[in-house]
Each structure stands twice: as C-alpha cells, then as structure tokens.
Short mmCIF file of C-alpha atoms and ligand atoms in Angstrom, two decimals:
data_model
loop_
_atom_site.label_atom_id
_atom_site.label_comp_id
_atom_site.label_asym_id
_atom_site.label_seq_id
_atom_site.Cartn_x
_atom_site.Cartn_y
_atom_site.Cartn_z
CA MET V 569 84.00 135.17 -79.82
CA LYS V 570 81.03 133.78 -77.64
CA THR V 571 78.15 131.94 -79.36
CA GLU V 572 74.87 130.69 -78.05
CA ALA V 573 73.54 127.30 -78.17
CA ASN V 574 69.86 126.67 -78.73
CA PRO V 575 68.24 125.91 -75.41
CA ILE V 576 66.70 122.88 -76.67
CA ARG V 577 68.74 121.81 -79.59
CA GLY V 578 72.22 122.27 -77.48
CA PRO V 579 71.34 119.82 -75.11
CA LEU V 580 69.74 117.40 -77.56
CA ASN V 581 72.91 117.50 -79.68
CA ALA V 582 74.83 116.91 -76.55
CA TRP V 583 72.87 113.88 -75.91
CA GLY V 584 72.95 112.61 -79.59
CA LEU V 585 76.69 112.97 -80.06
CA ARG V 586 77.12 110.79 -76.66
CA ALA V 587 74.80 108.42 -78.14
CA LEU V 588 76.64 107.97 -81.18
CA GLU V 589 80.05 107.70 -79.89
CA GLY V 590 80.23 103.73 -80.66
CA VAL V 591 78.98 104.56 -84.34
CA PHE V 592 81.95 107.38 -84.70
CA GLU V 593 84.28 104.64 -82.86
CA ARG V 594 83.26 102.02 -85.71
CA THR V 595 83.37 104.44 -88.66
CA LEU V 596 86.36 106.63 -87.76
CA GLY V 597 88.18 105.08 -84.76
CA ALA V 598 91.13 103.43 -86.86
CA GLN V 599 91.55 106.75 -88.84
CA LYS V 600 91.65 108.88 -85.76
CA ARG V 601 94.30 106.45 -84.02
CA ARG V 602 96.61 106.77 -87.05
CA LEU V 603 96.01 110.58 -87.31
CA PHE V 604 96.54 111.27 -83.31
CA ILE V 605 99.09 108.73 -82.73
CA ASP V 606 102.07 111.42 -82.41
CA LEU V 607 100.34 114.31 -80.47
CA PRO V 608 102.38 116.20 -78.26
CA ASP V 609 101.33 116.41 -74.45
CA GLU V 610 99.38 119.82 -74.96
CA VAL V 611 96.64 119.65 -77.65
CA VAL V 612 93.96 122.22 -78.49
CA GLU V 613 90.87 120.81 -79.91
CA LEU V 614 88.07 122.73 -81.91
CA GLY V 615 84.35 121.62 -80.97
CA SER V 616 85.25 118.87 -78.58
CA GLY V 617 81.59 118.13 -78.18
CA PRO V 618 80.79 115.73 -75.03
CA GLY V 619 84.60 114.46 -75.44
CA SER V 620 84.37 111.81 -77.99
CA ASN V 621 87.97 112.32 -78.98
CA MET V 622 89.40 111.59 -75.28
CA ARG V 623 89.57 108.10 -75.78
CA TYR V 624 92.40 108.67 -78.68
CA LEU V 625 94.50 110.92 -76.26
CA ARG V 626 97.16 109.64 -74.17
CA ALA V 627 96.42 109.73 -70.45
CA GLY V 628 98.11 112.89 -69.10
CA THR V 629 97.54 114.82 -72.23
CA ARG V 630 96.55 118.38 -71.55
CA LEU V 631 93.51 119.45 -73.69
CA THR V 632 92.40 122.82 -74.25
CA ALA V 633 89.07 122.36 -75.57
CA VAL V 634 87.14 125.06 -77.77
CA GLU V 635 83.71 124.16 -77.24
CA PRO V 636 80.67 127.04 -77.47
CA ASN V 637 77.95 124.70 -76.45
CA PRO V 638 77.52 124.59 -72.67
CA ALA V 639 75.40 121.50 -72.89
CA MET V 640 78.66 119.82 -73.49
CA HIS V 641 80.32 121.00 -70.86
CA ASP V 642 79.46 118.59 -68.07
CA LEU V 643 80.04 115.46 -70.53
CA LEU V 644 83.32 116.78 -71.54
CA ARG V 645 84.58 117.16 -68.00
CA ALA V 646 83.48 113.71 -67.12
CA SER V 647 84.96 112.38 -70.30
CA ALA V 648 88.16 114.19 -69.42
CA ALA V 649 88.49 112.68 -65.94
CA GLU V 650 87.66 109.30 -67.16
CA HIS V 651 90.40 109.04 -69.63
CA GLY V 652 92.70 110.86 -67.55
CA VAL V 653 92.96 114.11 -69.76
CA GLY V 654 93.63 117.52 -68.17
CA LEU V 655 91.17 119.75 -69.33
CA THR V 656 90.80 123.40 -69.94
CA LEU V 657 87.54 124.60 -71.35
CA LEU V 658 87.16 127.57 -73.42
CA ALA V 659 83.20 128.32 -74.09
CA HIS V 660 84.18 130.22 -77.22
CA GLY V 661 83.62 129.64 -80.82
CA ALA V 662 86.66 128.74 -83.17
CA GLU V 663 86.49 131.98 -85.03
CA GLY V 664 87.69 133.76 -81.96
CA ILE V 665 90.10 131.69 -79.83
CA PRO V 666 91.13 133.20 -76.88
CA LEU V 667 94.73 131.92 -76.91
CA PRO V 668 97.94 133.78 -77.70
CA ASP V 669 99.91 133.66 -81.24
CA ALA V 670 102.15 130.79 -81.73
CA SER V 671 101.20 129.02 -78.45
CA THR V 672 100.44 125.32 -79.45
CA ASP V 673 101.99 122.70 -81.55
CA ALA V 674 98.83 120.66 -82.30
CA VAL V 675 95.34 121.55 -83.00
CA ILE V 676 92.87 118.78 -84.00
CA CYS V 677 89.03 118.75 -84.78
CA THR V 678 86.69 116.30 -86.13
CA LEU V 679 83.18 116.82 -87.59
CA VAL V 680 83.43 120.66 -86.56
CA LEU V 681 84.32 122.71 -89.59
CA CYS V 682 80.89 121.71 -91.08
CA THR V 683 79.21 123.79 -88.27
CA VAL V 684 81.26 126.64 -87.53
CA SER V 685 79.72 129.74 -89.11
CA ASP V 686 82.73 131.14 -90.40
CA PRO V 687 85.38 128.19 -91.13
CA THR V 688 87.76 130.69 -92.93
CA ALA V 689 87.86 132.68 -89.67
CA ALA V 690 88.26 129.50 -87.59
CA LEU V 691 91.25 128.27 -90.11
CA ALA V 692 92.95 131.50 -89.66
CA GLU V 693 92.74 131.30 -85.93
CA VAL V 694 94.03 127.67 -85.98
CA ARG V 695 97.41 129.02 -88.14
CA ARG V 696 97.50 131.96 -85.67
CA ILE V 697 97.80 129.92 -82.45
CA LEU V 698 100.07 127.20 -83.88
CA ARG V 699 103.89 127.49 -83.56
CA PRO V 700 105.70 127.48 -86.86
CA GLY V 701 106.08 123.63 -87.48
CA GLY V 702 102.79 123.14 -85.51
CA GLN V 703 100.22 120.70 -87.20
CA PHE V 704 96.33 120.93 -87.65
CA LEU V 705 94.93 117.25 -87.93
CA PHE V 706 91.33 117.08 -89.01
CA ILE V 707 88.52 114.87 -90.02
CA GLU V 708 85.61 116.33 -91.81
CA HIS V 709 82.66 115.51 -93.88
CA VAL V 710 82.13 117.27 -96.98
CA ALA V 711 79.96 117.81 -100.01
CA ALA V 712 79.68 114.57 -102.03
CA ASP V 713 80.84 114.76 -105.53
CA PRO V 714 77.99 114.56 -107.86
CA THR V 715 79.81 112.72 -110.79
CA THR V 716 81.17 109.83 -108.59
CA HIS V 717 78.33 109.69 -105.88
CA PRO V 718 75.18 110.97 -107.44
CA SER V 719 72.71 109.51 -105.04
CA LEU V 720 75.00 110.82 -102.00
CA ALA V 721 74.94 114.18 -103.48
CA ARG V 722 71.15 114.19 -103.88
CA SER V 723 70.49 113.07 -100.54
CA GLN V 724 72.84 115.99 -99.28
CA ARG V 725 70.77 118.28 -101.35
CA ILE V 726 67.45 116.98 -100.04
CA LEU V 727 68.28 116.74 -96.50
CA ARG V 728 70.14 120.08 -96.21
CA ARG V 729 67.94 122.40 -94.66
CA PRO V 730 66.47 120.10 -91.95
CA TRP V 731 69.82 118.89 -91.16
CA ARG V 732 70.99 122.37 -90.78
CA TRP V 733 68.20 123.19 -88.33
CA VAL V 734 68.61 119.93 -86.35
CA PHE V 735 72.23 119.89 -86.09
CA GLU V 736 72.93 123.55 -85.02
CA GLY V 737 74.08 124.68 -88.56
CA CYS V 738 75.86 121.69 -89.63
CA GLU V 739 76.46 122.14 -93.47
CA LEU V 740 76.31 118.96 -95.72
CA HIS V 741 77.95 120.98 -98.62
CA ARG V 742 80.98 122.41 -97.38
CA ASP V 743 84.04 122.02 -99.67
CA THR V 744 86.35 122.13 -96.59
CA ALA V 745 89.31 120.65 -98.31
CA SER V 746 89.39 123.60 -100.42
CA LEU V 747 89.14 125.96 -97.36
CA ILE V 748 91.94 124.16 -95.63
CA THR V 749 94.04 124.39 -98.87
CA GLU V 750 93.43 128.20 -99.07
CA ALA V 751 94.05 128.89 -95.47
CA GLY V 752 97.87 129.81 -95.83
CA PHE V 753 99.48 126.74 -94.09
CA ASP V 754 103.08 125.82 -95.23
CA SER V 755 101.97 122.45 -96.55
CA THR V 756 98.72 120.12 -96.55
CA ASP V 757 98.33 116.56 -96.92
CA ILE V 758 94.55 116.09 -97.40
CA HIS V 759 93.18 112.67 -98.33
CA SER V 760 89.41 111.92 -99.14
CA GLY V 761 87.23 108.69 -99.11
CA THR V 762 83.71 107.36 -98.01
CA ALA V 763 83.36 106.34 -94.41
CA ARG V 764 81.98 102.99 -93.90
CA PRO V 765 79.81 101.99 -91.99
CA ALA V 766 78.33 105.14 -93.07
CA ILE V 767 75.80 107.62 -91.48
CA LEU V 768 75.07 108.32 -95.18
CA PRO V 769 74.63 112.10 -95.61
CA ILE V 770 77.99 112.61 -93.87
CA ALA V 771 79.65 109.75 -95.49
CA PRO V 772 82.21 111.81 -97.83
CA MET V 773 85.15 112.33 -95.86
CA VAL V 774 88.34 114.35 -95.89
CA TRP V 775 91.06 114.20 -93.51
CA GLY V 776 94.70 114.66 -93.21
CA ARG V 777 97.21 117.54 -91.70
CA ALA V 778 98.30 121.05 -92.40
CA VAL V 779 101.38 122.36 -91.07
CA ARG V 780 101.95 126.02 -89.98
C1 LIG O 2264 79.21 117.27 -84.75
S1 LIG O 2264 79.73 117.74 -83.34
C2 LIG O 2264 81.34 117.09 -83.41
C3 LIG O 2264 81.83 116.77 -81.96
C4 LIG O 2264 83.14 115.94 -81.75
N1 LIG O 2264 84.29 116.83 -82.36
C5 LIG O 2264 83.11 114.49 -82.51
O1 LIG O 2264 83.89 114.34 -83.47
O2 LIG O 2264 82.17 113.91 -82.19
C6 LIG O 2264 80.32 119.80 -83.84
C7 LIG O 2264 80.50 120.26 -82.39
O3 LIG O 2264 81.34 121.52 -82.87
C8 LIG O 2264 81.01 122.60 -81.91
N2 LIG O 2264 80.65 124.02 -82.60
C9 LIG O 2264 79.66 124.56 -83.35
N3 LIG O 2264 79.92 125.73 -83.47
C10 LIG O 2264 81.25 125.78 -83.23
C11 LIG O 2264 82.16 127.07 -83.43
N4 LIG O 2264 81.89 128.08 -83.98
N5 LIG O 2264 83.45 126.80 -83.02
C12 LIG O 2264 83.79 125.49 -82.28
N6 LIG O 2264 83.03 124.55 -82.19
C13 LIG O 2264 81.66 124.77 -82.65
C14 LIG O 2264 79.41 122.12 -81.53
O4 LIG O 2264 78.98 122.50 -80.37
C15 LIG O 2264 79.76 120.47 -81.65
O5 LIG O 2264 80.35 120.37 -80.12
#
C-alpha cells in the first residue's frame, strides 16, 4: 500500500527528525545499541525516517527501509552512504510491505507504530515477512498510565490533536504493547519505562522483541 505524505508537513518532519537525531541519541541511544546488538546482515526497517538508526547498524548491513514519506528518501540515502549500509528503499506503508512471506530474520522499528494508520495491519505484515524464529525489535512511545503519571497523561490528552496534525498522524495515546502482544507472535518480551532526558509527551516508552 502506497501512502501520500503532506507536501509541506512531509519535508518539515524530515527536517525536524534530522535535527532531533542528537536528542534521540541521548535519550534512546544506549537502549538501541543493546537492542540491535545481534542483528543479522539483512534487516528490514519500518519507517526509517531520515536514517536515524543507521548509526546503530554494522557497516555492511543490507537494510530494506519501508518509508512512505518521499521527503525522507534523500536523507536516508545519504545516511546509508555515510554509515556503509546497503539500502533498498520501499516507498510503501508498513500496512502493505511488498516483500515475500518468510523472507527476513529481523524487522526493526523505532517511534513508528504511533504513526502508521493501521498498526494491527502493520504488525500482521511484520509477522508475515519474518521467517520462523525471526525477531521484531522495537522502541515505541505510548500512552502514559494516568494512575502513575497523571501529568504526562494530561499533557498527552491536551496535545493529542495538534500533535497528530503536526507529526503526520502520530498518536500519543496508543497502547502499542497490547497491539504487539495480540499480534500472534510466538513469544514477546516487552519492557516499559519513561525516557530520560525526555521529550515530555513521548516520554512513556515500550521496547523489546517479539519472535515469530
Ligand atoms: C517519528 S518518525 C520516526 C523515524 C525513525 N524511525 C526514528 O526513530 O527517528 C515516524 C516515521 O514513520 C514513517 N511512517 C508514517 N506512516 C508510516 C507507515 N504507514 N508505514 C511506515 N512508516 C510510516 C514516517 O514517514 C516517519 O519517517
């Protein structure tokens, strides 16, 4: 399934994500290094953005990037070249990945399931393209728990609509852990916590792996 990016917000988001790479490195870099440590030589990534995760891949990795926003593509190519990553670019949404069944051992995604319009369909696609034993590795921001983090939950509630408009459909209120748990993987290992230093509305995070 091909999706259209907004002609103004698409490039703005590409520029903004590139500008925030240092912040995401400070916030999530250590976690990403731990999570991605044993990736195989061939990896599929959902929503690669401007290539923020290239720095965590071994040089020589062959990456298939599923990235529907064309404004990201030149940045992605440049980042792949800089980090010695072989890039195949698929300008599609994760809800319809043009790859065969059981064709990869690893799918990664960071801060993407908040934005895909049908995360259940995207997770079904991840499961479909993974070989048995293959892994889905993710870090996603999620809805704050109002009992433990009432002010975060309130800020998410207040910002929800403008945030979704500015960030091309990004939802602050998704229960992504439940979506992954219910996606039919053989096993899941999901952790949750609050990112520090935080970009507040997206501070509540889940991360981990699901095995096909
Ligand atoms: C917040 S950015 C995250 C980018 C990058 N993964 C990172 O961690 O910096 C969300 C990305 O998901 C992409 N995206 C939006 N809808 C998508 C979809 N349906 N399928 C795959 N990617 C999508 C956006 O274009 C954007 O690059």
